[in-house]
XYZ file of N, CA and C in Angstrom:
759
model
N -2.173 9.147 19.439
C -1.709 8.543 20.573
C -0.022 8.543 20.270
N 1.106 8.618 20.501
C 1.991 7.952 19.637
C 3.254 6.906 20.087
N 3.741 6.241 19.681
C 4.573 4.758 21.038
C 5.447 5.922 21.723
N 6.091 6.571 20.694
C 7.255 7.651 21.002
C 7.171 8.729 21.529
N 7.103 9.108 23.140
C 7.134 10.434 23.345
C 7.880 11.281 23.335
N 8.902 11.119 22.442
C 9.295 12.357 21.677
C 9.001 12.861 19.777
N 8.148 11.498 19.218
C 7.311 12.405 18.675
C 5.973 13.231 18.883
N 6.224 14.039 18.805
C 4.409 15.264 19.227
C 4.058 15.472 17.723
N 5.362 15.898 15.913
C 4.641 15.737 15.225
C 4.959 15.281 13.717
N 3.573 15.275 13.089
C 4.283 13.924 12.059
C 4.867 14.890 11.178
N 5.107 13.792 10.364
C 5.826 14.921 8.997
C 5.504 13.574 8.004
N 6.538 13.993 6.704
C 6.733 12.913 6.200
C 8.009 11.911 6.943
N 8.294 10.922 6.335
C 9.586 10.280 6.175
C 10.742 10.210 4.752
N 11.801 10.965 4.419
C 12.196 10.762 3.647
C 12.786 10.182 3.118
N 12.328 8.827 3.364
C 12.776 7.477 2.813
C 12.071 6.329 2.703
N 11.244 6.366 1.393
C 10.461 6.313 0.755
C 9.936 4.154 1.535
N 11.653 3.494 1.386
C 11.495 2.270 2.430
C 11.835 2.234 3.543
N 12.337 3.142 4.630
C 11.604 3.389 5.357
C 10.378 3.453 6.449
N 9.535 3.938 5.464
C 8.178 3.431 5.851
C 7.819 2.579 6.137
N 8.602 1.219 5.672
C 7.921 -0.287 5.260
C 8.480 -1.390 5.839
N 9.457 -0.133 6.965
C 10.849 -0.996 7.734
C 9.963 -1.274 9.133
N 9.932 -2.702 9.374
C 8.882 -2.895 11.053
C 9.773 -2.469 11.498
N 10.809 -2.692 11.293
C 12.338 -2.040 13.434
C 12.566 -0.629 13.453
N 10.597 0.135 12.518
C 10.761 1.636 12.978
C 9.254 2.002 12.794
N 8.727 0.579 13.506
C 6.714 1.347 13.720
C 6.762 2.207 13.920
N 8.071 3.878 15.452
C 7.056 4.797 15.289
C 7.550 6.096 14.082
N 7.893 5.146 12.940
C 8.464 6.797 12.476
C 7.583 8.135 12.116
N 8.059 8.535 11.692
C 7.650 10.273 11.491
C 6.019 9.943 10.501
N 6.123 8.923 9.965
C 5.131 9.125 8.452
C 3.246 7.764 9.322
N 4.031 7.318 10.538
C 3.315 6.995 10.659
C 2.177 6.649 12.317
N 1.056 7.894 11.652
C 0.078 7.750 12.655
C -0.917 7.173 13.022
N -1.016 5.735 12.580
C -1.923 4.738 13.255
C -1.655 3.613 12.181
N -0.995 2.087 13.331
C -0.485 1.393 12.714
C -0.290 0.598 13.864
N -1.301 -0.700 13.621
C -1.651 -1.866 13.736
C -0.571 -2.386 14.730
N -0.755 -2.621 16.092
C 0.470 -3.353 16.712
C 0.680 -4.145 17.138
N 1.584 -5.104 15.862
C 1.407 -6.873 15.995
C 3.054 -6.435 16.084
N 3.210 -7.803 16.799
C 5.529 -8.276 16.814
C 4.892 -9.852 17.106
N 7.052 -10.010 16.143
C 6.662 -11.742 15.926
C 6.811 -11.812 17.429
N 7.370 -11.903 18.624
C 7.020 -12.182 20.060
C 5.892 -12.595 20.513
N 4.761 -12.543 20.044
C 3.719 -12.969 20.489
C 2.973 -14.028 20.362
N 2.763 -14.233 21.598
C 1.939 -16.074 22.076
C 0.844 -16.778 20.685
N -0.216 -15.510 20.860
C -0.769 -15.691 19.770
C -1.346 -15.004 18.359
N -1.634 -15.326 17.444
C -2.216 -15.395 15.992
C -3.067 -13.442 16.574
N -1.694 -12.827 16.322
C -3.310 -11.309 16.078
C -2.487 -10.253 16.751
N -1.647 -11.182 18.011
C -0.732 -10.147 18.578
C 0.934 -10.725 18.118
N 0.719 -11.469 16.489
C 1.890 -11.322 15.937
C 1.319 -11.063 14.983
N 1.798 -11.257 12.791
C 1.076 -10.933 12.260
C 1.395 -11.439 11.240
N 1.056 -12.349 10.209
C 0.903 -13.123 9.467
C 0.751 -12.299 7.707
N 0.513 -11.036 7.857
C -0.341 -10.547 6.807
C 0.937 -10.734 5.127
N 2.177 -10.041 6.039
C 2.693 -10.445 4.615
C 2.555 -12.195 4.305
N 2.692 -12.926 4.672
C 1.658 -14.578 3.589
C 0.721 -13.969 3.023
N -0.679 -13.184 3.148
C -0.809 -12.736 2.616
C -0.792 -12.477 0.767
N 0.689 -11.639 0.548
C 0.819 -11.146 -0.661
C 2.257 -12.169 -0.743
N 2.696 -12.558 -0.795
C 4.061 -12.528 -1.348
C 3.642 -14.355 -1.162
N 4.284 -14.460 -2.510
C 3.451 -15.909 -3.467
C 4.425 -17.497 -2.834
N 3.929 -18.739 -3.032
C 4.464 -19.756 -2.667
C 5.887 -20.089 -3.685
N 7.320 -19.633 -2.871
C 7.735 -20.398 -4.344
C 8.391 -21.765 -4.360
N 9.240 -22.443 -2.402
C 9.232 -23.386 -2.843
C 9.215 -24.344 -1.223
N 8.878 -22.628 -0.198
C 8.284 -23.661 0.911
C 9.344 -23.112 1.728
N 11.073 -22.513 1.133
C 12.504 -21.988 2.439
C 11.777 -20.205 1.422
N 13.149 -20.024 2.508
C 13.371 -18.715 3.049
C 13.672 -18.196 1.706
N 13.319 -17.340 1.006
C 13.929 -16.088 -0.329
C 14.169 -15.476 -0.243
N 15.076 -14.882 -0.911
C 15.520 -13.572 -0.188
C 15.364 -12.151 -1.583
N 15.155 -10.609 -1.293
C 14.825 -9.712 -2.022
C 15.882 -8.761 -1.731
N 16.133 -7.862 -4.208
C 16.707 -6.877 -3.135
C 16.483 -5.753 -2.460
N 17.692 -4.479 -1.637
C 16.882 -3.742 -1.039
C 16.875 -1.898 -1.850
N 16.316 -2.650 -2.759
C 15.640 -0.791 -3.069
C 16.800 -0.032 -4.208
N 17.567 0.363 -5.011
C 18.793 -0.068 -6.281
C 20.185 -0.385 -5.051
N 20.265 -0.825 -4.208
C 21.434 -1.069 -3.582
C 21.388 -2.780 -4.153
N 22.713 -3.483 -3.867
C 22.677 -4.897 -3.883
C 22.270 -5.541 -2.680
N 21.788 -4.990 -1.355
C 21.539 -6.505 0.229
C 19.817 -6.612 -0.452
N 20.528 -7.946 0.147
C 19.406 -8.689 0.188
C 18.953 -9.025 1.374
N 17.372 -8.770 1.800
C 16.994 -9.013 2.723
C 16.382 -10.530 2.917
N 16.273 -11.087 4.392
C 15.490 -12.147 3.353
C 13.816 -12.619 3.652
N 13.061 -13.081 3.683
C 11.651 -13.387 3.522
C 11.519 -15.176 4.023
N 10.269 -14.941 4.394
C 9.220 -16.365 3.756
C 8.332 -16.168 2.645
N 8.658 -17.511 2.084
C 7.347 -16.989 1.263
C 6.149 -17.456 1.423
N 5.132 -17.594 0.626
C 3.593 -17.273 1.153
C 2.607 -17.676 0.533
N 1.408 -17.440 0.941
C 0.394 -18.315 0.071
C -0.374 -17.101 -0.946
N 0.753 -16.348 -1.787
C -0.457 -16.018 -2.583
C -1.619 -15.705 -2.748
N -2.385 -14.695 -1.534
C -3.735 -13.938 -1.621
C -3.903 -12.935 -2.099
N -3.363 -12.380 -2.014
C -3.485 -10.536 -2.086
C -2.742 -10.425 -3.893
N -3.213 -11.031 -5.114
C -1.694 -10.453 -6.701
C -2.229 -9.070 -7.200
N -0.950 -8.683 -7.755
C -1.398 -7.668 -8.253
C -1.577 -7.895 -9.789
N -2.742 -7.259 -10.235
C -3.084 -6.743 -11.528
C -2.034 -6.688 -12.266
N -1.645 -6.785 -13.218
C -0.436 -6.705 -14.053
C -1.120 -5.189 -15.150
N -2.325 -4.721 -14.877
C -2.432 -3.229 -15.660
C -1.764 -2.363 -14.478
N -2.690 -3.174 -13.686
C -2.111 -2.178 -12.747
C -0.430 -2.150 -12.364
N 0.515 -3.208 -12.287
C 1.619 -3.314 -12.344
C 2.195 -2.340 -13.483
N 2.003 -2.452 -14.762
C 2.009 -1.691 -15.824
C 1.512 0.563 -15.600
N 0.694 0.147 -15.004
C 0.656 1.980 -14.857
C 1.760 3.009 -14.442
N 2.336 2.238 -13.689
C 3.588 3.128 -13.293
C 3.919 3.758 -14.379
N 4.826 5.336 -13.857
C 5.509 5.936 -14.784
C 7.111 4.985 -14.518
N 7.176 5.283 -15.386
C 8.758 4.833 -15.494
C 9.799 5.850 -14.990
N 10.282 4.740 -13.665
C 11.160 5.225 -12.331
C 10.908 5.676 -11.194
N 9.214 4.799 -11.367
C 9.260 4.678 -9.818
C 8.973 3.899 -9.038
N 9.368 4.861 -8.157
C 10.428 3.340 -6.999
C 9.292 2.888 -6.282
N 8.035 3.643 -5.948
C 6.930 2.373 -5.717
C 6.863 1.696 -6.583
N 6.727 1.497 -7.830
C 7.439 0.046 -8.805
C 8.423 -0.699 -8.378
N 9.719 -0.295 -8.703
C 10.647 -1.035 -9.149
C 10.696 -1.298 -7.578
N 11.445 -0.389 -6.854
C 11.543 -0.540 -4.829
C 10.280 -1.857 -4.227
N 8.884 -1.487 -5.060
C 7.763 -2.149 -3.514
C 7.450 -3.401 -4.487
N 7.489 -3.321 -5.329
C 6.572 -4.537 -6.476
C 7.937 -5.033 -6.855
N 7.885 -6.690 -6.293
C 8.676 -7.468 -7.176
C 8.447 -8.530 -7.849
N 9.264 -8.847 -8.855
C 9.200 -9.549 -9.652
C 10.156 -10.422 -10.578
N 11.319 -10.799 -9.168
C 12.133 -11.795 -9.182
C 12.660 -11.916 -8.044
N 13.535 -13.147 -7.450
C 13.552 -13.316 -5.888
C 14.678 -14.385 -6.529
N 15.591 -14.306 -4.923
C 17.424 -14.871 -5.095
C 17.456 -15.500 -4.419
N 18.156 -16.581 -4.141
C 18.884 -17.006 -3.113
C 19.898 -15.800 -2.053
N 20.392 -16.587 -0.937
C 21.441 -16.083 -0.278
C 22.627 -15.699 -1.194
N 22.977 -16.341 -1.813
C 23.988 -15.604 -2.658
C 23.830 -14.874 -3.370
N 22.650 -14.498 -4.208
C 22.003 -13.234 -5.002
C 22.009 -14.276 -6.740
N 21.383 -15.134 -6.379
C 21.074 -15.572 -7.216
C 18.915 -15.527 -8.162
N 18.642 -16.095 -8.843
C 17.723 -15.801 -8.581
C 16.806 -16.663 -9.361
N 16.103 -17.328 -8.310
C 15.387 -18.237 -8.497
C 14.349 -18.504 -8.918
N 13.605 -16.936 -9.247
C 12.455 -17.317 -9.680
C 11.434 -16.005 -9.925
N 10.722 -15.720 -10.647
C 10.803 -14.630 -12.133
C 9.287 -14.525 -12.898
N 9.206 -13.718 -12.549
C 7.719 -13.581 -13.192
C 8.308 -13.822 -14.915
N 9.774 -13.948 -15.587
C 9.629 -13.615 -16.655
C 9.734 -15.076 -16.903
N 10.866 -15.994 -15.869
C 10.805 -17.351 -16.275
C 9.318 -17.987 -16.483
N 8.728 -17.893 -15.116
C 7.629 -18.562 -14.627
C 6.806 -18.726 -13.598
N 8.208 -18.634 -13.340
C 7.879 -19.756 -11.556
C 7.526 -18.322 -10.685
N 7.296 -17.165 -10.675
C 6.441 -16.311 -10.428
C 4.822 -16.040 -11.529
N 4.561 -16.286 -10.333
C 2.932 -16.531 -11.106
C 2.332 -14.561 -10.928
N 3.691 -13.645 -10.935
C 2.612 -12.643 -10.298
C 3.328 -11.676 -9.603
N 3.667 -9.981 -9.828
C 4.266 -8.863 -9.250
C 3.709 -9.504 -8.156
N 5.026 -9.335 -7.450
C 4.073 -9.229 -5.697
C 4.862 -8.053 -4.675
N 3.559 -7.164 -3.493
C 3.943 -5.410 -3.349
C 4.918 -6.710 -2.149
N 5.744 -5.641 -1.595
C 6.543 -6.462 -0.608
C 6.408 -5.481 0.790
N 5.810 -4.797 0.288
C 5.932 -3.524 1.846
C 5.641 -4.039 3.074
N 4.605 -5.810 3.297
C 4.418 -6.198 4.497
C 5.681 -7.583 4.382
N 7.018 -7.111 4.997
C 8.430 -7.733 4.379
C 8.755 -7.788 6.088
N 9.730 -9.554 6.932
C 9.887 -9.315 7.763
C 11.289 -10.207 7.886
N 12.680 -9.345 7.401
C 13.629 -9.597 7.760
C 13.983 -10.674 9.488
N 13.839 -10.227 9.959
C 13.064 -11.432 11.406
C 12.566 -12.663 11.476
N 12.128 -12.385 10.817
C 10.256 -13.848 10.545
C 11.466 -14.717 11.531
N 10.213 -15.059 12.658
C 9.797 -16.136 13.101
C 9.077 -17.505 12.714
N 9.420 -19.044 11.487
C 8.332 -18.883 11.178
C 7.565 -17.885 10.247
N 6.137 -18.586 11.331
C 4.852 -17.839 10.114
C 5.011 -16.124 10.681
N 5.312 -16.531 12.163
C 5.100 -14.581 13.435
C 6.435 -13.825 12.398
N 5.033 -12.443 11.922
C 5.929 -11.270 11.697
C 5.114 -10.108 12.815
N 6.339 -9.776 11.987
C 6.171 -7.334 12.602
C 5.737 -7.133 11.889
N 5.396 -7.602 10.559
C 4.481 -6.413 9.930
C 2.992 -5.883 10.588
N 2.940 -4.812 10.147
C 1.861 -4.127 11.131
C 1.302 -2.986 9.902
N -0.137 -4.023 9.662
C -0.785 -2.610 8.405
C -0.820 -0.903 9.145
N -1.257 -0.595 7.178
C -0.469 0.947 7.940
C -2.575 2.007 8.089
N -2.608 1.912 8.676
C -3.749 2.283 8.972
C -5.264 3.642 8.576
N -3.256 4.181 8.934
C -3.033 6.110 8.337
C -2.065 6.384 8.507
N -1.763 7.048 7.315
C -0.144 7.082 7.727
C 0.440 8.691 7.168
N 0.746 9.636 6.749
C 1.014 11.439 7.304
C 0.634 11.451 6.067
N 1.536 10.380 4.865
C 0.917 10.579 2.809
C -0.245 10.759 3.490
N -1.469 10.173 3.021
C -2.831 9.936 3.079
C -3.485 11.273 3.493
N -3.200 11.737 4.583
C -3.690 12.872 5.067
C -2.924 13.996 3.801
N -1.698 14.118 3.636
C -1.496 15.251 2.828
C -2.196 15.131 1.513
N -2.420 13.917 0.824
C -2.747 13.971 0.054
C -4.293 14.260 -0.096
N -5.076 13.788 0.763
C -6.280 13.890 1.300
C -6.519 15.897 1.322
N -6.038 16.290 2.107
C -5.497 17.291 2.329
C -5.524 18.241 1.007
N -4.501 17.506 -0.121
C -4.530 18.172 -1.345
C -5.808 18.211 -2.599
N -6.364 16.760 -2.386
C -7.882 16.933 -3.042
C -8.157 17.843 -3.063
N -8.817 17.593 -1.399
C -9.669 19.019 -1.042
C -9.755 20.464 -1.188
N -8.248 20.697 -1.506
C -7.458 21.680 -1.277
C -7.678 22.815 -2.794
N -7.615 21.291 -3.619
C -7.163 21.739 -5.570
C -5.526 22.186 -4.717
N -5.381 23.055 -6.753
C -4.116 23.784 -6.869
C -3.838 24.812 -6.237
N -3.796 24.572 -4.839
C -3.402 25.662 -4.411
C -1.864 25.795 -4.232
N -0.690 26.666 -3.727
C 0.851 26.586 -3.677
C 0.911 25.329 -2.457
N 0.259 24.864 -1.551
C 0.488 23.709 -0.145
C 0.441 22.301 -1.182
N -0.895 22.367 -1.753
C -1.234 21.754 -1.820
C -0.007 20.493 -3.037
N 0.359 21.108 -4.068
C 1.425 20.740 -4.829
C 2.700 21.178 -3.752
N 2.613 21.253 -2.805
C 4.340 21.114 -2.562
C 4.260 19.703 -2.047
N 3.196 19.382 -1.243
C 2.652 18.130 -0.350
C 3.235 16.982 -1.802
N 1.982 17.559 -2.230
C 1.600 16.574 -4.231
C 3.387 16.642 -4.269
N 4.000 17.347 -4.584
C 5.571 17.099 -5.208
C 6.356 16.208 -4.526
N 6.450 15.961 -2.979
C 7.496 16.168 -1.943
C 7.397 14.696 -2.073
N 5.824 14.038 -2.174
C 5.440 12.046 -2.656
C 5.894 11.723 -3.436
N 5.764 13.253 -4.422
C 6.074 12.274 -6.543
C 7.663 12.423 -6.319
N 8.832 13.159 -5.251
C 9.828 13.109 -5.499
C 10.711 12.240 -4.781
N 10.183 11.695 -3.596
C 10.330 10.442 -3.193
C 10.075 9.565 -3.797
N 9.459 9.254 -4.717
C 9.474 8.665 -5.673
C 10.192 8.058 -6.386
N 10.919 8.960 -6.779
C 12.094 9.879 -8.128
C 11.409 10.225 -9.095
N 9.895 10.259 -8.640
C 9.693 11.836 -9.845
C 9.525 13.339 -9.509
N 9.293 13.751 -11.106
C 9.412 15.358 -11.050
C 8.676 15.521 -10.662
N 8.723 17.224 -10.993
C 6.922 17.586 -10.143
C 5.961 17.477 -10.768
N 4.747 17.236 -10.401
C 3.480 17.678 -11.042
C 3.407 19.176 -11.877
N 2.933 18.652 -13.072
C 2.536 19.858 -13.232
C 2.272 20.766 -13.866
N 2.548 21.555 -13.366
C 1.722 23.501 -13.075
C 0.762 23.900 -13.304
N -0.327 24.773 -12.920
C -0.949 25.247 -13.380
C -1.851 24.971 -13.839
N -2.412 23.493 -13.200
C -3.817 23.028 -13.443
C -4.500 23.171 -12.839
N -6.007 22.749 -13.727
C -7.613 23.105 -13.804
C -7.203 21.960 -12.065
N -8.842 22.833 -10.732
C -8.658 22.369 -10.111
C -9.380 20.436 -9.729
N -10.055 20.413 -11.129
C -10.454 19.419 -12.019
C -9.638 18.195 -12.059
N -8.684 18.366 -13.181
C -7.370 18.253 -13.743
C -6.526 17.540 -12.250
N -6.717 18.977 -12.023
C -5.413 18.664 -10.211
C -6.080 17.294 -9.650
N -7.389 17.408 -9.003
C -7.871 16.479 -8.241
C -7.848 14.743 -9.015
N -7.718 14.430 -10.645
C -7.148 13.627 -10.963
C -6.133 13.110 -10.778
N -5.201 13.993 -10.432
C -4.472 13.448 -10.814
C -3.417 12.943 -8.735
N -3.924 14.146 -8.161
C -4.088 13.395 -7.063
C -4.445 12.282 -6.852
N -6.056 11.648 -7.526
C -6.721 10.901 -7.617
C -5.449 9.332 -7.949
N -4.510 9.799 -9.059
C -3.721 9.180 -9.504
C -2.602 8.260 -8.357
N -2.338 9.693 -7.905
C -1.001 9.494 -6.903
C -1.695 8.586 -5.355
N -2.816 9.204 -5.055
C -3.016 8.531 -3.403
C -2.741 6.440 -4.680
N -3.561 6.231 -5.399
C -3.851 4.843 -6.424
C -2.370 4.847 -5.960
N -1.616 5.444 -6.690
C 0.676 4.509 -6.688
C 0.389 4.681 -5.249
N 0.730 5.570 -4.658
C 1.815 5.805 -3.131
C 0.411 5.126 -2.086
N -0.268 4.788 -2.166
C -0.851 4.227 -1.217
C -1.385 2.887 -1.605
N -0.780 1.914 -2.636
C -1.176 0.414 -3.274
C -1.279 -0.562 -2.049
N -2.413 -1.192 -1.988
C -2.227 -2.612 -0.856
C -2.086 -1.991 0.416
N -2.176 -0.972 0.470
C -2.732 -0.878 2.531
C -3.844 -0.221 2.231
N -5.234 -0.667 1.846
C -6.432 -0.345 2.253
C -7.113 0.709 1.570
N -7.226 1.901 0.242
C -7.375 2.948 0.573
C -7.970 2.734 -0.913
N -7.737 1.878 -1.177
C -8.685 2.434 -3.321
C -9.535 2.215 -3.595
N -10.414 1.061 -2.745
C -11.588 0.952 -3.152
C -12.855 1.973 -1.869
N -12.001 2.882 -1.201
C -13.278 3.608 -0.418
C -12.804 4.587 -1.319
N -11.372 5.446 -1.893
C -11.372 6.483 -2.943
C -12.428 6.510 -4.099
N -13.056 5.566 -4.970
C -13.012 4.647 -5.694
C -15.241 5.182 -5.270
N -15.752 4.839 -4.123
C -16.517 4.714 -4.046
C -17.301 6.190 -3.920
N -15.694 7.270 -3.164
C -16.569 8.319 -3.329
C -16.165 9.153 -3.880
N -15.731 8.417 -4.957
C -15.354 9.378 -6.594
C -16.735 8.539 -7.291
N -17.691 7.638 -7.384
C -18.202 7.206 -7.749
C -18.037 6.101 -8.608
N -17.276 5.407 -8.561
C -16.598 5.029 -9.161
C -16.215 3.008 -9.927
N -17.032 2.632 -9.043
C -16.562 1.811 -9.003
C -16.563 0.986 -9.796
N -17.873 1.051 -9.995
C -18.736 0.748 -11.764
C -17.604 0.608 -12.522
N -16.755 1.927 -12.807
C -16.227 2.226 -14.204
C -14.871 1.683 -14.375
N -14.429 2.029 -13.194
C -12.963 1.919 -12.790
C -12.443 0.120 -12.310
N -13.370 -0.669 -11.504
C -13.220 -1.958 -11.832
C -13.519 -2.934 -12.001
N -12.856 -3.782 -13.434
C -13.248 -4.577 -15.215
C -13.985 -5.723 -14.811
N -14.107 -5.781 -12.514
C -15.151 -6.480 -12.769
C -16.645 -6.378 -12.781
N -16.969 -5.274 -12.549
C -18.056 -4.436 -11.860
C -18.042 -3.862 -13.397
N -17.482 -3.307 -14.214
C -17.415 -2.667 -15.519
C -17.997 -4.220 -16.479
N -17.030 -5.231 -16.354
C -17.852 -6.499 -17.337
C -18.805 -7.072 -17.157
N -19.785 -6.517 -15.750
C -20.780 -7.280 -15.418
C -21.901 -6.157 -15.414
N -21.022 -5.702 -16.109
C -22.747 -4.476 -16.406
C -22.845 -3.459 -14.633
N -22.722 -3.794 -13.960
C -23.001 -3.111 -12.815
C -23.243 -1.305 -12.734
N -24.135 -1.395 -12.021
C -24.228 0.273 -11.987
C -23.922 0.592 -11.539
N -24.413 2.113 -11.096
C -23.273 2.677 -9.748
C -24.464 2.406 -8.998
N -25.685 2.475 -9.056
C -26.386 2.884 -7.756
C -26.180 1.488 -7.323
N -25.829 0.290 -8.126
C -25.617 -1.476 -7.212
C -25.081 -1.737 -6.978
N -23.630 -0.987 -6.820
C -22.580 -0.570 -6.616
C -22.552 0.169 -5.063
N -23.939 0.565 -4.931
C -23.277 1.385 -3.373
C -24.176 1.280 -2.687
N -25.502 -0.234 -3.474
C -26.471 0.036 -2.623
C -26.439 -1.223 -1.589
N -26.199 -1.172 -0.191
C -25.817 -1.959 1.153
C -27.300 -2.153 1.997
N -27.903 -3.353 1.375
C -29.862 -4.039 2.623
C -29.007 -4.873 3.266
N -29.948 -3.497 4.508
C -29.850 -4.171 5.865
C -30.021 -4.864 6.130
N -28.752 -5.757 6.961
C -28.598 -6.851 7.093
C -30.000 -7.243 7.736
N -30.088 -8.617 7.215
C -31.146 -9.543 8.020
C -31.437 -9.266 9.400
N -30.372 -9.898 10.494
C -30.355 -9.536 11.873
C -31.123 -8.164 12.194
N -30.871 -7.826 11.937
C -30.796 -5.676 12.047
C -32.269 -5.376 11.726
N -32.616 -6.339 11.305
C -34.159 -6.282 11.038
C -34.736 -6.957 11.155
N -34.742 -7.764 12.378
C -35.406 -9.305 13.156
C -35.221 -7.909 14.518
N -34.036 -7.156 15.075
C -34.195 -6.798 16.025
C -35.117 -5.522 15.946
N -35.078 -5.138 14.903
C -35.693 -4.005 14.754
C -36.659 -3.697 14.140
N -37.955 -4.265 13.886
C -39.026 -4.233 12.675
C -39.375 -2.607 12.120
N -39.514 -2.185 12.802
C -39.493 -0.830 12.668
C -38.748 -0.256 11.252
N -37.790 -0.958 10.501
C -36.028 -0.522 9.835
C -36.161 -0.737 8.529
């Protein structure tokens, strides 16, 4: 069910930044988005998710550039809980807007002066700005986790279908929106699916999909550096012991 009665068909959002605009929660791409608003009275009604991604700078309002424009948008700074790995930050293709627009390596004051950056060491890491509310009220924001959006469904379809005309069309729309050229034509099925996996990695970054993608591809033990470094096997990475509370309740388990 959608909040907007006029929206009966989901589709791609043409503007990458509009997907993450907190004032457009009923955008065409949002199939399932959590309902949080800065006017809520208790935590859970309003969101603090932005605090998890944003680093602490000065405890005051900071400003971010909006895409390629000179427009500045304000935000609070945060706690720096979810940090961007440099290996991921450096993995994007040159000119990818999902890197240039949605991961921040410098912040500004209201006059447009740089106040902190990864280059000067005042930012400890480049951070995700998908969850930004320019109209925040203290710690209260309307930033909402994206549980399911159209691009996720489109890439899932493309992966399942393989290198069909429709699958290419869907992947290429996502790449073009991000400022990239079309995916190379004529790929075999396995290579095409690897490319789709890469697109999911970049398109859905910080939206809670990567672990599940690696799990279903049985690649947690090879693609997660910490697991690989400890020599964990595929079997160890997918082992889920039955919680003791369940075996206490049912001795037949």
